[in-house]
Amino acid sequence: GAVVSQHPSRVICKSGTSVKIECRSLDFQATTMFWYRQFPKQSLMLMATSNEGSKATYEQGVEKDKFLINHASLTLSTLTVTSAHPEDSSFYICSARDDRVRYEQYFGPGTRLTVT
Amino acid sequence: RKEVEQDPGPFNVPEGATVAFNCTYSNSASQSFFWYRQDCRKEPKLLMSVYSSGNEDGRFTAQLNRASQYISLLIRDSKLSDSATYLCVVNINFNKFYFGSGTKLNVKP
């Protein structure tokens, strides 16, 4: 149980374009989803927290107009990187949690974004 | 001071060895604690939750010491497949949590 998928697993895009990443909880309802980014050899950095049906809460320093998050249902959240730049190239990972049941987060397999 | 601190390692140990990592936290109101493992270029996977009474899962034992504000992870009979980065996570409340920067373990034949 507690499987989270992410799509795509890898994406290469050109500077200035937008990229959408999907995060799905496959066998449980995710009342909360988290979005992280991770640079090589660095720790996870929380970008934002989203609850189903409400606006995401962004961490300090994360531009909400650049990283659009939509938590449309209890099984799906999307992160759109708008007007991507090469410095946005990173490993983006989502996690999901059912707050009614537990504190533990379950992570998706991540999306490796390369902006050229 | 960081909310959660871990020795980055690497810990280089031979197969079969016992190895232990600690993770210290600064907020005494922390409520729940977890260990995750992360393989290179992969997502973190939940290894175990850490309960007040301590808990064991096969070769892995987790302990919580609230007085000294640290959690520990003990791995017995290390396998090559245990090589990974081990992350501790401390929850202050549901939406306030902190990841340690991870401890790298290399198990060598």
Tab-separated table of C-alpha atoms in Angstrom:
chain	number	residue	atom	x	y	z
A	1	GLY	CA	0.000	0.000	0.000
A	2	ALA	CA	0.794	3.729	-0.026
A	3	VAL	CA	2.001	3.982	-3.610
A	4	VAL	CA	2.622	7.362	-5.186
A	5	SER	CA	3.342	7.858	-8.865
A	6	GLN	CA	4.797	10.799	-10.719
A	7	HIS	CA	4.709	11.636	-14.366
A	8	PRO	CA	6.834	12.254	-16.315
A	9	SER	CA	9.888	10.667	-14.777
A	10	ARG	CA	12.187	12.720	-16.939
A	11	VAL	CA	11.613	15.791	-19.081
A	12	ILE	CA	13.798	18.058	-21.154
A	13	CYS	CA	12.375	21.388	-22.206
A	14	LYS	CA	13.556	24.625	-23.722
A	15	SER	CA	14.001	27.846	-21.808
A	16	GLY	CA	10.798	29.844	-21.601
A	17	THR	CA	8.413	26.918	-21.878
A	18	SER	CA	6.213	25.483	-19.135
A	19	VAL	CA	6.285	21.970	-17.788
A	20	LYS	CA	3.571	20.172	-15.840
A	21	ILE	CA	4.385	17.370	-13.413
A	22	GLU	CA	1.669	15.113	-12.049
A	23	CYS	CA	1.652	13.385	-8.681
A	24	ARG	CA	-0.900	10.702	-7.947
A	25	SER	CA	-1.640	8.617	-4.897
A	26	LEU	CA	-2.661	5.244	-6.308
A	27	ASP	CA	-4.092	3.330	-3.394
A	28	PHE	CA	-4.961	5.919	-0.785
A	29	GLN	CA	-6.481	9.342	-0.529
A	30	ALA	CA	-3.959	12.120	-0.112
A	31	THR	CA	-5.433	14.931	1.924
A	32	THR	CA	-2.048	16.631	1.768
A	33	MET	CA	0.642	16.568	-0.877
A	34	PHE	CA	4.080	18.091	-0.673
A	35	TRP	CA	6.410	19.224	-3.435
A	36	TYR	CA	10.175	19.163	-3.028
A	37	ARG	CA	13.176	19.836	-5.163
A	38	GLN	CA	16.584	18.345	-4.703
A	39	PHE	CA	19.869	19.410	-6.232
A	40	PRO	CA	22.700	16.888	-6.620
A	41	LYS	CA	24.233	15.832	-3.326
A	42	GLN	CA	21.938	18.134	-1.396
A	43	SER	CA	19.029	17.501	0.891
A	44	LEU	CA	15.381	17.753	-0.023
A	45	MET	CA	14.012	21.256	-0.034
A	46	LEU	CA	10.309	21.638	0.628
A	47	MET	CA	8.736	23.966	-1.902
A	48	ALA	CA	5.067	23.906	-0.992
A	49	THR	CA	2.287	22.085	0.785
A	50	SER	CA	-1.059	21.559	-0.864
A	51	ASN	CA	-4.360	20.414	0.557
A	52	GLU	CA	-7.138	19.147	-1.661
A	53	GLY	CA	-9.407	21.934	-2.788
A	54	SER	CA	-7.421	24.802	-1.321
A	55	LYS	CA	-4.513	27.010	-2.317
A	56	ALA	CA	-1.026	25.734	-1.774
A	57	THR	CA	1.170	27.105	0.977
A	58	TYR	CA	4.583	28.034	-0.351
A	59	GLU	CA	7.822	28.032	1.580
A	60	GLN	CA	9.763	31.236	1.909
A	61	GLY	CA	11.673	32.066	-1.226
A	62	VAL	CA	9.557	29.912	-3.546
A	63	GLU	CA	7.741	31.965	-6.189
A	64	LYS	CA	4.118	30.918	-6.324
A	65	ASP	CA	3.629	32.457	-9.773
A	66	LYS	CA	6.487	30.416	-11.143
A	67	PHE	CA	5.637	27.126	-9.496
A	68	LEU	CA	1.896	26.673	-9.874
A	69	ILE	CA	0.401	23.954	-7.736
A	70	ASN	CA	-3.084	22.545	-8.106
A	71	HIS	CA	-4.418	19.853	-5.790
A	72	ALA	CA	-7.517	19.043	-7.773
A	73	SER	CA	-8.616	15.862	-6.052
A	74	LEU	CA	-7.716	13.544	-3.221
A	75	THR	CA	-5.473	11.581	-5.559
A	76	LEU	CA	-3.915	14.181	-7.830
A	77	SER	CA	-1.705	17.212	-7.460
A	78	THR	CA	0.144	18.982	-10.250
A	79	LEU	CA	3.158	21.244	-10.268
A	80	THR	CA	3.639	23.505	-13.279
A	81	VAL	CA	7.001	25.152	-13.734
A	82	THR	CA	6.233	28.226	-15.791
A	83	SER	CA	8.697	29.996	-18.058
A	84	ALA	CA	11.391	27.531	-17.140
A	85	HIS	CA	15.021	28.597	-16.971
A	86	PRO	CA	18.142	26.438	-16.829
A	87	GLU	CA	18.466	27.128	-13.093
A	88	ASP	CA	15.116	25.367	-12.619
A	89	SER	CA	16.774	22.129	-13.697
A	90	SER	CA	16.475	19.835	-10.728
A	91	PHE	CA	14.927	16.673	-9.317
A	92	TYR	CA	11.335	17.388	-8.311
A	93	ILE	CA	9.715	14.960	-5.894
A	94	CYS	CA	6.213	14.888	-4.515
A	95	SER	CA	4.977	13.134	-1.433
A	96	ALA	CA	1.493	12.356	-0.254
A	97	ARG	CA	-0.121	11.786	3.079
A	98	ASP	CA	-3.544	10.942	4.420
A	99	ASP	CA	-3.740	13.242	7.427
A	100	ARG	CA	-6.679	11.329	8.833
A	101	VAL	CA	-4.565	8.260	9.301
A	102	ARG	CA	-0.913	9.012	9.788
A	103	TYR	CA	1.980	11.442	9.814
A	104	GLU	CA	4.102	9.442	7.371
A	105	GLN	CA	4.661	10.805	3.899
A	106	TYR	CA	5.055	8.535	0.900
A	107	PHE	CA	7.156	9.772	-1.953
A	108	GLY	CA	6.716	9.575	-5.671
A	109	PRO	CA	9.671	8.436	-7.795
A	110	GLY	CA	10.573	11.977	-8.786
A	111	THR	CA	10.824	13.918	-12.015
A	112	ARG	CA	14.158	14.963	-13.392
A	113	LEU	CA	13.743	18.271	-15.194
A	114	THR	CA	16.403	19.600	-17.529
A	115	VAL	CA	15.920	23.032	-19.047
A	116	THR	CA	18.135	23.784	-22.030
B	1	ARG	CA	21.276	26.053	14.843
B	2	LYS	CA	19.591	23.647	12.442
B	3	GLU	CA	16.308	22.086	13.466
B	4	VAL	CA	17.593	18.615	12.646
B	5	GLU	CA	21.216	17.601	12.420
B	6	GLN	CA	22.857	14.477	11.116
B	7	ASP	CA	26.449	13.453	10.631
B	8	PRO	CA	26.812	13.407	6.833
B	9	GLY	CA	29.322	10.560	6.953
B	10	PRO	CA	30.152	8.642	4.917
B	11	PHE	CA	30.169	5.670	7.205
B	12	ASN	CA	32.222	2.991	5.483
B	13	VAL	CA	31.638	-0.422	7.035
B	14	PRO	CA	32.283	-4.021	5.996
B	15	GLU	CA	29.476	-6.438	5.316
B	16	GLY	CA	28.173	-7.943	8.508
B	17	ALA	CA	29.086	-4.975	10.667
B	18	THR	CA	26.745	-3.184	13.008
B	19	VAL	CA	26.425	0.544	12.422
B	20	ALA	CA	24.495	3.249	14.230
B	21	PHE	CA	23.472	6.766	13.254
B	22	ASN	CA	22.126	9.515	15.417
B	23	CYS	CA	19.942	12.453	14.517
B	24	THR	CA	19.516	15.352	16.927
B	25	TYR	CA	16.617	17.766	16.939
B	26	SER	CA	16.255	21.139	18.567
B	27	ASN	CA	12.529	21.507	19.188
B	28	SER	CA	11.419	19.751	22.356
B	29	ALA	CA	7.801	19.892	21.177
B	30	SER	CA	8.550	17.511	18.289
B	31	GLN	CA	5.850	14.918	18.030
B	32	SER	CA	6.804	12.219	15.583
B	33	PHE	CA	9.950	10.884	14.045
B	34	PHE	CA	10.885	8.815	11.030
B	35	TRP	CA	13.804	7.271	9.242
B	36	TYR	CA	13.852	7.201	5.441
B	37	ARG	CA	16.460	5.804	3.123
B	38	GLN	CA	17.311	7.416	-0.173
B	39	ASP	CA	19.295	5.704	-2.890
B	40	CYS	CA	21.271	7.774	-5.346
B	41	ARG	CA	18.995	9.649	-7.760
B	42	LYS	CA	15.887	8.043	-6.286
B	43	GLU	CA	13.101	9.151	-4.002
B	44	PRO	CA	13.184	8.659	-0.202
B	45	LYS	CA	11.486	5.513	1.003
B	46	LEU	CA	10.053	5.176	4.481
B	47	LEU	CA	12.201	2.810	6.515
B	48	MET	CA	10.492	3.050	9.856
B	49	SER	CA	8.625	5.294	12.225
B	50	VAL	CA	10.269	5.848	15.586
B	51	TYR	CA	8.127	5.217	18.633
B	52	SER	CA	8.765	6.339	22.178
B	53	SER	CA	9.306	2.776	23.311
B	54	GLY	CA	11.715	2.064	20.485
B	55	ASN	CA	10.964	-0.320	17.686
B	56	GLU	CA	12.625	-3.016	15.711
B	57	ASP	CA	12.098	-4.300	12.199
B	58	GLY	CA	14.373	-7.171	11.331
B	59	ARG	CA	17.955	-5.918	11.344
B	60	PHE	CA	16.877	-2.326	11.989
B	61	THR	CA	16.242	-0.816	15.397
B	62	ALA	CA	15.115	2.737	16.016
B	63	GLN	CA	15.241	4.514	19.347
B	64	LEU	CA	13.988	7.847	20.600
B	65	ASN	CA	15.605	9.725	23.447
B	66	ARG	CA	13.393	12.693	24.286
B	67	ALA	CA	15.528	13.859	27.194
B	68	SER	CA	18.573	14.283	24.990
B	69	GLN	CA	16.527	15.059	21.877
B	70	TYR	CA	17.879	12.541	19.466
B	71	ILE	CA	16.756	9.522	17.527
B	72	SER	CA	18.986	6.683	16.495
B	73	LEU	CA	19.022	3.982	13.871
B	74	LEU	CA	20.947	0.763	14.399
B	75	ILE	CA	21.608	-1.594	11.508
B	76	ARG	CA	22.847	-5.061	12.374
B	77	ASP	CA	24.535	-7.492	9.999
B	78	SER	CA	24.942	-4.849	7.284
B	79	LYS	CA	24.285	-5.911	3.702
B	80	LEU	CA	25.676	-4.375	0.532
B	81	SER	CA	22.105	-3.365	-0.276
B	82	ASP	CA	21.984	-1.202	2.852
B	83	SER	CA	24.289	1.301	1.145
B	84	ALA	CA	22.229	4.478	0.858
B	85	THR	CA	21.688	7.832	2.479
B	86	TYR	CA	19.581	7.701	5.626
B	87	LEU	CA	17.387	10.691	6.347
B	88	CYS	CA	15.729	11.459	9.631
B	89	VAL	CA	12.504	13.436	9.667
B	90	VAL	CA	11.103	15.220	12.687
B	91	ASN	CA	7.500	16.450	12.802
B	92	ILE	CA	6.701	19.375	15.082
B	93	ASN	CA	3.082	19.065	14.023
B	94	PHE	CA	1.253	17.852	10.969
B	95	ASN	CA	2.465	20.567	8.661
B	96	LYS	CA	5.715	21.533	10.284
B	97	PHE	CA	8.488	19.057	9.794
B	98	TYR	CA	12.172	19.000	9.087
B	99	PHE	CA	14.425	16.692	7.155
B	100	GLY	CA	17.973	16.040	8.176
B	101	SER	CA	20.563	16.376	5.445
B	102	GLY	CA	21.211	12.657	5.585
B	103	THR	CA	23.931	10.224	6.607
B	104	LYS	CA	25.623	8.303	3.852
B	105	LEU	CA	26.355	4.640	4.452
B	106	ASN	CA	28.686	2.565	2.295
B	107	VAL	CA	28.726	-1.136	3.024
B	108	LYS	CA	31.739	-2.794	1.438
B	109	PRO	CA	32.331	-6.459	0.650
